[in-house]
Tab-separated table of N, CA and C in Angstrom:
chain	number	residue	atom	x	y	z
A	1	GLN	N	22.381	-12.418	-2.020
A	1	GLN	CA	22.606	-11.112	-2.557
A	1	GLN	C	22.282	-10.633	-3.917
A	2	LEU	N	21.667	-9.720	-3.941
A	2	LEU	CA	21.103	-9.456	-5.158
A	2	LEU	C	21.932	-8.688	-6.097
A	3	GLN	N	21.732	-8.990	-7.607
A	3	GLN	CA	22.949	-8.602	-8.495
A	3	GLN	C	22.302	-8.020	-9.582
A	4	LEU	N	20.897	-7.838	-9.725
A	4	LEU	CA	20.239	-6.875	-10.709
A	4	LEU	C	19.634	-5.833	-9.989
A	5	VAL	N	19.395	-4.854	-10.727
A	5	VAL	CA	18.527	-3.543	-9.827
A	5	VAL	C	17.366	-3.320	-11.215
A	6	GLU	N	16.012	-3.511	-10.544
A	6	GLU	CA	15.030	-2.959	-11.424
A	6	GLU	C	14.704	-1.861	-10.772
A	7	SER	N	14.122	-0.875	-11.723
A	7	SER	CA	13.415	0.252	-11.669
A	7	SER	C	12.500	0.618	-12.754
A	8	GLY	N	11.605	1.492	-12.357
A	8	GLY	CA	10.630	1.821	-13.361
A	8	GLY	C	9.211	1.589	-13.080
A	9	GLY	N	9.008	0.943	-12.193
A	9	GLY	CA	7.542	0.448	-11.755
A	9	GLY	C	6.972	1.970	-11.187
A	10	GLY	N	5.266	1.988	-11.200
A	10	GLY	CA	4.732	2.830	-10.377
A	10	GLY	C	3.330	2.344	-10.741
A	11	LEU	N	2.705	3.240	-10.486
A	11	LEU	CA	0.981	3.256	-10.838
A	11	LEU	C	0.684	4.241	-12.034
A	12	VAL	N	-0.049	3.320	-12.732
A	12	VAL	CA	-0.442	3.416	-14.149
A	12	VAL	C	-1.927	3.470	-14.272
A	13	GLN	N	-2.292	4.163	-15.189
A	13	GLN	CA	-4.163	3.928	-15.418
A	13	GLN	C	-4.090	2.806	-16.695
A	14	PRO	N	-5.146	2.071	-16.554
A	14	PRO	CA	-5.385	1.213	-17.518
A	14	PRO	C	-5.294	1.989	-19.068
A	15	GLY	N	-4.402	1.238	-20.034
A	15	GLY	CA	-4.361	1.825	-21.567
A	15	GLY	C	-2.819	2.467	-21.424
A	16	GLY	N	-2.379	2.775	-20.073
A	16	GLY	CA	-1.262	3.530	-20.232
A	16	GLY	C	-0.025	2.737	-20.418
A	17	SER	N	0.952	3.092	-20.175
A	17	SER	CA	2.643	2.779	-20.239
A	17	SER	C	3.828	2.981	-19.066
A	18	LEU	N	4.500	1.921	-19.183
A	18	LEU	CA	5.517	1.783	-18.341
A	18	LEU	C	6.496	1.090	-19.270
A	19	ARG	N	7.843	1.771	-18.413
A	19	ARG	CA	9.331	1.175	-19.091
A	19	ARG	C	10.064	0.704	-17.943
A	20	LEU	N	10.386	-0.414	-17.838
A	20	LEU	CA	10.998	-0.918	-16.538
A	20	LEU	C	12.899	-0.975	-16.892
A	21	SER	N	13.671	-0.920	-16.025
A	21	SER	CA	14.764	-1.090	-16.522
A	21	SER	C	15.226	-1.936	-15.561
A	22	CYS	N	16.068	-3.123	-16.223
A	22	CYS	CA	17.291	-3.837	-15.479
A	22	CYS	C	18.656	-3.567	-15.479
A	23	ALA	N	19.262	-2.912	-14.483
A	23	ALA	CA	20.519	-2.904	-14.647
A	23	ALA	C	21.428	-3.904	-13.803
A	24	ALA	N	22.838	-4.021	-14.175
A	24	ALA	CA	23.538	-4.999	-13.794
A	24	ALA	C	25.201	-4.582	-13.274
A	25	PRO	N	25.067	-3.864	-12.296
A	25	PRO	CA	26.311	-3.144	-11.600
A	25	PRO	C	26.946	-3.774	-11.642
A	26	GLY	N	27.369	-5.147	-11.275
A	26	GLY	CA	28.491	-5.842	-10.932
A	26	GLY	C	29.142	-6.689	-12.210
A	27	PHE	N	28.305	-6.820	-13.541
A	27	PHE	CA	28.917	-7.598	-14.326
A	27	PHE	C	28.298	-7.204	-15.662
A	28	THR	N	28.786	-7.940	-16.741
A	28	THR	CA	28.231	-7.279	-18.116
A	28	THR	C	27.202	-8.321	-18.206
A	29	LEU	N	25.907	-7.873	-18.859
A	29	LEU	CA	25.060	-8.631	-19.439
A	29	LEU	C	25.240	-9.533	-20.832
A	30	ASN	N	26.070	-8.761	-21.519
A	30	ASN	CA	26.442	-9.279	-23.084
A	30	ASN	C	26.375	-11.099	-22.990
A	31	SER	N	26.757	-11.617	-22.023
A	31	SER	CA	26.836	-12.805	-22.069
A	31	SER	C	25.752	-13.574	-21.495
A	32	TYR	N	24.765	-13.050	-21.059
A	32	TYR	CA	23.413	-13.758	-20.220
A	32	TYR	C	22.373	-13.387	-21.144
A	33	ALA	N	21.581	-14.493	-20.651
A	33	ALA	CA	19.727	-14.237	-21.230
A	33	ALA	C	19.220	-13.621	-20.070
A	34	VAL	N	18.394	-12.827	-20.463
A	34	VAL	CA	17.804	-11.961	-19.209
A	34	VAL	C	16.553	-12.252	-19.428
A	35	ALA	N	15.529	-12.622	-18.374
A	35	ALA	CA	14.294	-12.805	-18.238
A	35	ALA	C	13.262	-11.848	-17.627
A	36	TRP	N	12.205	-11.325	-17.749
A	36	TRP	CA	11.206	-10.752	-16.517
A	36	TRP	C	10.342	-11.732	-16.258
A	37	PHE	N	10.168	-11.768	-15.037
A	37	PHE	CA	8.856	-12.256	-14.511
A	37	PHE	C	8.152	-11.373	-13.333
A	38	ARG	N	7.165	-11.894	-13.123
A	38	ARG	CA	5.974	-11.290	-12.634
A	38	ARG	C	5.380	-12.059	-11.652
A	39	GLN	N	4.860	-11.642	-10.109
A	39	GLN	CA	4.257	-12.287	-9.368
A	39	GLN	C	3.259	-11.273	-8.500
A	40	ALA	N	2.012	-11.816	-9.056
A	40	ALA	CA	0.874	-10.831	-8.258
A	40	ALA	C	0.446	-11.762	-6.993
A	41	PRO	N	-0.230	-10.774	-6.034
A	41	PRO	CA	-0.490	-11.284	-4.777
A	41	PRO	C	-1.160	-12.576	-4.839
A	42	GLY	N	-1.280	-13.519	-4.144
A	42	GLY	CA	-1.601	-15.045	-4.268
A	42	GLY	C	-1.351	-15.869	-5.490
A	43	GLN	N	-0.350	-15.258	-6.168
A	43	GLN	CA	-0.420	-16.280	-7.464
A	43	GLN	C	1.276	-16.538	-7.734
A	44	GLU	N	1.166	-17.750	-8.650
A	44	GLU	CA	2.682	-18.070	-8.653
A	44	GLU	C	3.310	-17.211	-9.473
A	45	ARG	N	4.653	-17.220	-9.483
A	45	ARG	CA	5.369	-16.370	-10.490
A	45	ARG	C	5.554	-16.746	-12.062
A	46	GLU	N	5.479	-15.668	-12.763
A	46	GLU	CA	5.030	-16.412	-14.224
A	46	GLU	C	6.019	-15.497	-14.932
A	47	GLY	N	6.463	-16.319	-16.051
A	47	GLY	CA	7.528	-15.729	-16.988
A	47	GLY	C	6.941	-14.736	-17.682
A	48	VAL	N	7.422	-13.595	-18.189
A	48	VAL	CA	7.029	-12.538	-18.989
A	48	VAL	C	7.263	-12.401	-20.023
A	49	SER	N	8.801	-12.535	-20.412
A	49	SER	CA	9.702	-11.787	-21.687
A	49	SER	C	11.122	-12.531	-21.218
A	50	CYS	N	11.830	-12.770	-22.577
A	50	CYS	CA	13.159	-13.058	-22.142
A	50	CYS	C	13.864	-12.504	-23.584
A	51	ILE	N	15.060	-12.224	-23.291
A	51	ILE	CA	16.077	-12.020	-24.526
A	51	ILE	C	17.222	-12.532	-24.486
A	52	SER	N	17.680	-12.979	-25.395
A	52	SER	CA	18.904	-14.032	-25.553
A	52	SER	C	20.088	-12.877	-26.099
A	53	VAL	N	21.560	-13.795	-25.803
A	53	VAL	CA	22.446	-13.017	-26.125
A	53	VAL	C	22.704	-12.357	-27.690
A	54	THR	N	21.999	-12.714	-28.320
A	54	THR	CA	21.848	-12.265	-29.987
A	54	THR	C	20.432	-12.083	-30.245
A	55	ARG	N	19.696	-11.434	-29.199
A	55	ARG	CA	18.533	-10.451	-28.960
A	55	ARG	C	17.211	-11.294	-29.700
A	56	GLY	N	17.410	-12.847	-29.664
A	56	GLY	CA	16.276	-13.344	-29.717
A	56	GLY	C	15.117	-13.094	-28.625
A	57	THR	N	13.878	-12.969	-28.737
A	57	THR	CA	12.806	-12.726	-27.608
A	57	THR	C	11.699	-13.837	-27.696
A	58	LYS	N	11.048	-13.777	-26.390
A	58	LYS	CA	9.866	-14.402	-26.168
A	58	LYS	C	9.114	-13.792	-25.717
A	59	TYR	N	7.740	-13.924	-25.837
A	59	TYR	CA	6.776	-13.139	-25.109
A	59	TYR	C	5.673	-14.290	-24.341
A	60	ALA	N	5.349	-14.232	-23.292
A	60	ALA	CA	3.861	-15.248	-22.477
A	60	ALA	C	2.817	-14.586	-23.842
A	61	GLU	N	1.975	-15.595	-23.552
A	61	GLU	CA	0.663	-14.848	-24.266
A	61	GLU	C	-0.022	-13.899	-23.985
A	62	PRO	N	0.021	-14.020	-22.560
A	62	PRO	CA	-0.703	-12.279	-22.098
A	62	PRO	C	-0.074	-11.233	-22.657
A	63	VAL	N	0.770	-11.096	-22.869
A	63	VAL	CA	1.779	-9.684	-23.000
A	63	VAL	C	2.098	-9.724	-24.369
A	64	ARG	N	2.192	-10.611	-25.371
A	64	ARG	CA	2.459	-10.510	-26.453
A	64	ARG	C	1.555	-9.339	-27.363
A	65	GLY	N	2.464	-8.707	-28.180
A	65	GLY	CA	1.706	-7.560	-28.736
A	65	GLY	C	1.653	-6.440	-28.297
A	66	ARG	N	2.012	-6.292	-26.927
A	66	ARG	CA	2.090	-5.063	-26.227
A	66	ARG	C	3.310	-4.882	-25.042
A	67	PHE	N	3.954	-5.626	-24.753
A	67	PHE	CA	5.112	-5.593	-24.085
A	67	PHE	C	6.311	-5.919	-25.051
A	68	ILE	N	7.285	-5.055	-24.894
A	68	ILE	CA	8.620	-5.101	-25.655
A	68	ILE	C	9.744	-5.504	-25.218
A	69	ILE	N	10.608	-6.152	-25.002
A	69	ILE	CA	11.868	-6.261	-24.340
A	69	ILE	C	13.151	-6.103	-25.214
A	70	SER	N	14.123	-5.310	-24.867
A	70	SER	CA	15.574	-5.023	-25.527
A	70	SER	C	16.334	-4.765	-24.708
A	71	THR	N	17.513	-4.533	-25.235
A	71	THR	CA	18.920	-4.354	-24.704
A	71	THR	C	19.683	-3.254	-24.590
A	72	ASP	N	20.058	-2.545	-24.054
A	72	ASP	CA	21.346	-1.729	-24.444
A	72	ASP	C	22.395	-1.827	-24.017
A	73	THR	N	23.677	-2.323	-24.915
A	73	THR	CA	24.678	-3.168	-24.448
A	73	THR	C	25.739	-1.538	-23.678
A	74	ARG	N	25.243	-0.379	-24.295
A	74	ARG	CA	26.231	0.493	-23.669
A	74	ARG	C	25.780	1.072	-22.349
A	75	ARG	N	24.605	0.698	-22.097
A	75	ARG	CA	24.357	1.039	-20.601
A	75	ARG	C	24.223	-0.008	-19.709
A	76	ASN	N	24.492	-1.561	-20.319
A	76	ASN	CA	24.372	-2.878	-19.849
A	76	ASN	C	23.218	-3.168	-18.709
A	77	THR	N	22.215	-2.515	-19.603
A	77	THR	CA	20.664	-2.286	-19.178
A	77	THR	C	19.318	-3.162	-20.212
A	78	VAL	N	19.015	-3.990	-19.382
A	78	VAL	CA	17.681	-4.294	-20.548
A	78	VAL	C	16.344	-3.505	-20.029
A	79	TYR	N	15.518	-3.782	-20.942
A	79	TYR	CA	14.092	-3.001	-20.600
A	79	TYR	C	12.828	-3.799	-20.982
A	80	LEU	N	12.025	-3.544	-20.422
A	80	LEU	CA	10.538	-3.787	-20.347
A	80	LEU	C	9.761	-2.946	-20.836
A	81	GLN	N	9.390	-2.637	-22.295
A	81	GLN	CA	8.435	-1.341	-22.335
A	81	GLN	C	6.909	-2.190	-22.530
A	82	MET	N	6.190	-1.814	-21.453
A	82	MET	CA	4.822	-2.187	-21.258
A	82	MET	C	3.888	-1.049	-22.021
A	83	ASN	N	3.168	-1.472	-22.873
A	83	ASN	CA	2.037	-0.425	-23.313
A	83	ASN	C	0.830	-1.231	-23.241
A	84	SER	N	-0.222	-0.728	-23.156
A	84	SER	CA	-1.358	-0.935	-23.212
A	84	SER	C	-1.865	-1.695	-22.002
A	85	LEU	N	-1.539	-1.257	-20.719
A	85	LEU	CA	-1.458	-2.243	-19.661
A	85	LEU	C	-3.041	-1.961	-18.891
A	86	LYS	N	-3.106	-3.595	-18.665
A	86	LYS	CA	-4.672	-3.911	-17.910
A	86	LYS	C	-4.391	-3.843	-16.395
A	87	PRO	N	-5.365	-3.747	-15.826
A	87	PRO	CA	-5.399	-4.480	-14.244
A	87	PRO	C	-4.510	-5.470	-14.092
A	88	GLU	N	-4.846	-6.475	-14.850
A	88	GLU	CA	-4.366	-7.835	-14.599
A	88	GLU	C	-2.906	-7.980	-14.708
A	89	ASP	N	-2.303	-6.595	-15.067
A	89	ASP	CA	-0.767	-6.683	-15.239
A	89	ASP	C	0.095	-6.145	-13.836
A	90	THR	N	-1.144	-6.222	-13.197
A	90	THR	CA	-0.574	-5.633	-11.544
A	90	THR	C	0.013	-6.901	-11.290
A	91	ALA	N	1.453	-6.268	-10.356
A	91	ALA	CA	2.506	-7.445	-10.134
A	91	ALA	C	3.429	-6.698	-9.607
A	92	VAL	N	4.258	-7.614	-8.979
A	92	VAL	CA	5.999	-7.174	-8.849
A	92	VAL	C	6.723	-7.810	-10.024
A	93	TYR	N	7.727	-6.901	-10.182
A	93	TYR	CA	8.172	-7.404	-11.995
A	93	TYR	C	9.724	-7.746	-11.227
A	94	TYR	N	10.492	-8.896	-11.732
A	94	TYR	CA	11.498	-8.978	-11.608
A	94	TYR	C	12.333	-9.449	-12.612
A	95	CYS	N	13.489	-8.944	-12.441
A	95	CYS	CA	14.656	-9.387	-13.952
A	95	CYS	C	15.186	-10.100	-13.359
A	96	ALA	N	15.906	-11.323	-14.116
A	96	ALA	CA	16.694	-12.486	-13.865
A	96	ALA	C	17.866	-12.544	-15.314
A	97	ALA	N	18.724	-13.266	-14.719
A	97	ALA	CA	19.735	-13.512	-15.761
A	97	ALA	C	20.512	-14.947	-15.650
A	98	ASN	N	20.861	-15.233	-16.972
A	98	ASN	CA	21.545	-16.372	-16.627
A	98	ASN	C	22.555	-16.584	-17.883
A	99	TRP	N	23.442	-16.926	-17.224
A	99	TRP	CA	24.995	-17.121	-18.001
A	99	TRP	C	24.470	-17.920	-19.173
A	100	ASN	N	24.663	-17.667	-20.604
A	100	ASN	CA	24.219	-18.359	-21.762
A	100	ASN	C	24.748	-17.677	-22.692
A	101	PRO	N	26.024	-17.654	-23.318
A	101	PRO	CA	26.809	-17.071	-24.255
A	101	PRO	C	26.626	-17.501	-25.580
A	102	ARG	N	26.080	-18.578	-25.571
A	102	ARG	CA	26.282	-19.083	-27.108
A	102	ARG	C	24.940	-19.370	-27.666
A	103	SER	N	23.652	-19.283	-26.596
A	103	SER	CA	22.697	-19.809	-27.203
A	103	SER	C	21.647	-18.642	-28.158
A	104	PRO	N	21.034	-18.544	-29.551
A	104	PRO	CA	20.590	-17.789	-29.815
A	104	PRO	C	18.870	-17.660	-29.355
A	105	ILE	N	18.643	-18.571	-28.327
A	105	ILE	CA	17.278	-17.970	-27.811
A	105	ILE	C	17.386	-18.398	-26.712
A	106	CYS	N	16.467	-17.959	-26.043
A	106	CYS	CA	16.084	-18.098	-24.577
A	106	CYS	C	14.877	-18.703	-24.081
A	107	SER	N	14.832	-18.886	-22.971
A	107	SER	CA	13.723	-19.577	-22.314
A	107	SER	C	13.224	-19.049	-20.647
A	108	MET	N	11.923	-18.846	-20.717
A	108	MET	CA	11.416	-18.742	-19.361
A	108	MET	C	11.296	-19.891	-18.458
A	109	GLN	N	11.763	-21.071	-18.843
A	109	GLN	CA	11.395	-22.247	-18.227
A	109	GLN	C	12.301	-22.820	-17.195
A	110	VAL	N	13.768	-22.324	-17.517
A	110	VAL	CA	14.961	-22.437	-17.163
A	110	VAL	C	15.327	-21.855	-15.654
A	111	ASN	N	16.005	-22.602	-14.615
A	111	ASN	CA	16.310	-21.725	-13.768
A	111	ASN	C	17.264	-20.474	-13.932
A	112	TYR	N	17.131	-19.221	-13.193
A	112	TYR	CA	17.989	-18.375	-13.290
A	112	TYR	C	18.420	-18.146	-12.222
A	113	THR	N	19.768	-17.700	-12.369
A	113	THR	CA	21.027	-17.741	-11.214
A	113	THR	C	20.975	-16.294	-10.269
A	114	LYS	N	20.769	-15.003	-11.596
A	114	LYS	CA	20.791	-13.919	-10.962
A	114	LYS	C	19.499	-13.259	-10.845
A	115	TRP	N	18.980	-12.578	-9.598
A	115	TRP	CA	17.869	-11.649	-9.479
A	115	TRP	C	18.092	-10.640	-9.209
A	116	GLY	N	16.880	-9.734	-9.366
A	116	GLY	CA	16.848	-8.386	-8.702
A	116	GLY	C	15.809	-8.650	-7.552
A	117	GLN	N	15.603	-7.012	-7.057
A	117	GLN	CA	14.914	-7.326	-5.993
A	117	GLN	C	13.192	-7.079	-6.151
A	118	GLY	N	13.123	-6.396	-7.542
A	118	GLY	CA	11.800	-6.558	-7.836
A	118	GLY	C	11.287	-4.944	-7.957
A	119	THR	N	9.969	-4.974	-8.560
A	119	THR	CA	9.734	-3.445	-8.588
A	119	THR	C	8.166	-3.369	-9.024
A	120	GLN	N	7.280	-2.840	-8.470
A	120	GLN	CA	6.206	-2.788	-8.025
A	120	GLN	C	5.240	-2.290	-9.343
A	121	VAL	N	4.253	-2.619	-10.127
A	121	VAL	CA	3.535	-2.199	-11.259
A	121	VAL	C	2.445	-2.443	-10.768
A	122	THR	N	1.323	-1.330	-10.631
A	122	THR	CA	0.098	-1.101	-10.040
A	122	THR	C	-0.900	-0.685	-11.347
A	123	VAL	N	-1.589	-1.102	-11.899
A	123	VAL	CA	-2.165	-0.860	-12.820
A	123	VAL	C	-4.015	-0.386	-12.535
A	124	SER	N	-4.272	0.647	-12.390
A	124	SER	CA	-5.576	1.050	-11.615
A	124	SER	C	-5.730	2.518	-12.026
A	125	SER	N	-7.096	2.350	-12.097
A	125	SER	CA	-8.176	3.912	-12.232
A	125	SER	C	-8.340	4.500	-10.952
C-alpha cells in the first residue's frame, strides 16, 4: 500500500525547473526523515536528496547546487525544487520516508519503509 503521494513531474526543456511534492495523507512527516530517489530506464535506483527532522539535508553529487529539498510542516509536504535540469536528470522520481524522530542527520543509504508511486520527470528539447 502506497503511503506517500508524489506530484509535480512532467516534461521540461534543458535548463528549466520543476518542483516535486511529496505528501503524506495518512501520517505526519514531523518524525520522519524523507528522501528523494530516482530511477532511469535500465539503471539502478539512486538517492538524490534527503532531509532530517531537524531539516538537515544531503544531496547526491550530480544534483548538488541545482536541487533544493525542503519541508512545509503546515502542509505536511516535502518538496524537491529542481533547477538547471539536464537530460540526464530524466527518471521516475520517488519519495520515501523513514521513522527517525531524533537524528539531526539523514541518509540515503538506509532502508526506507514508506514509499510513493513515483512521478516521471523528462528533460528534453
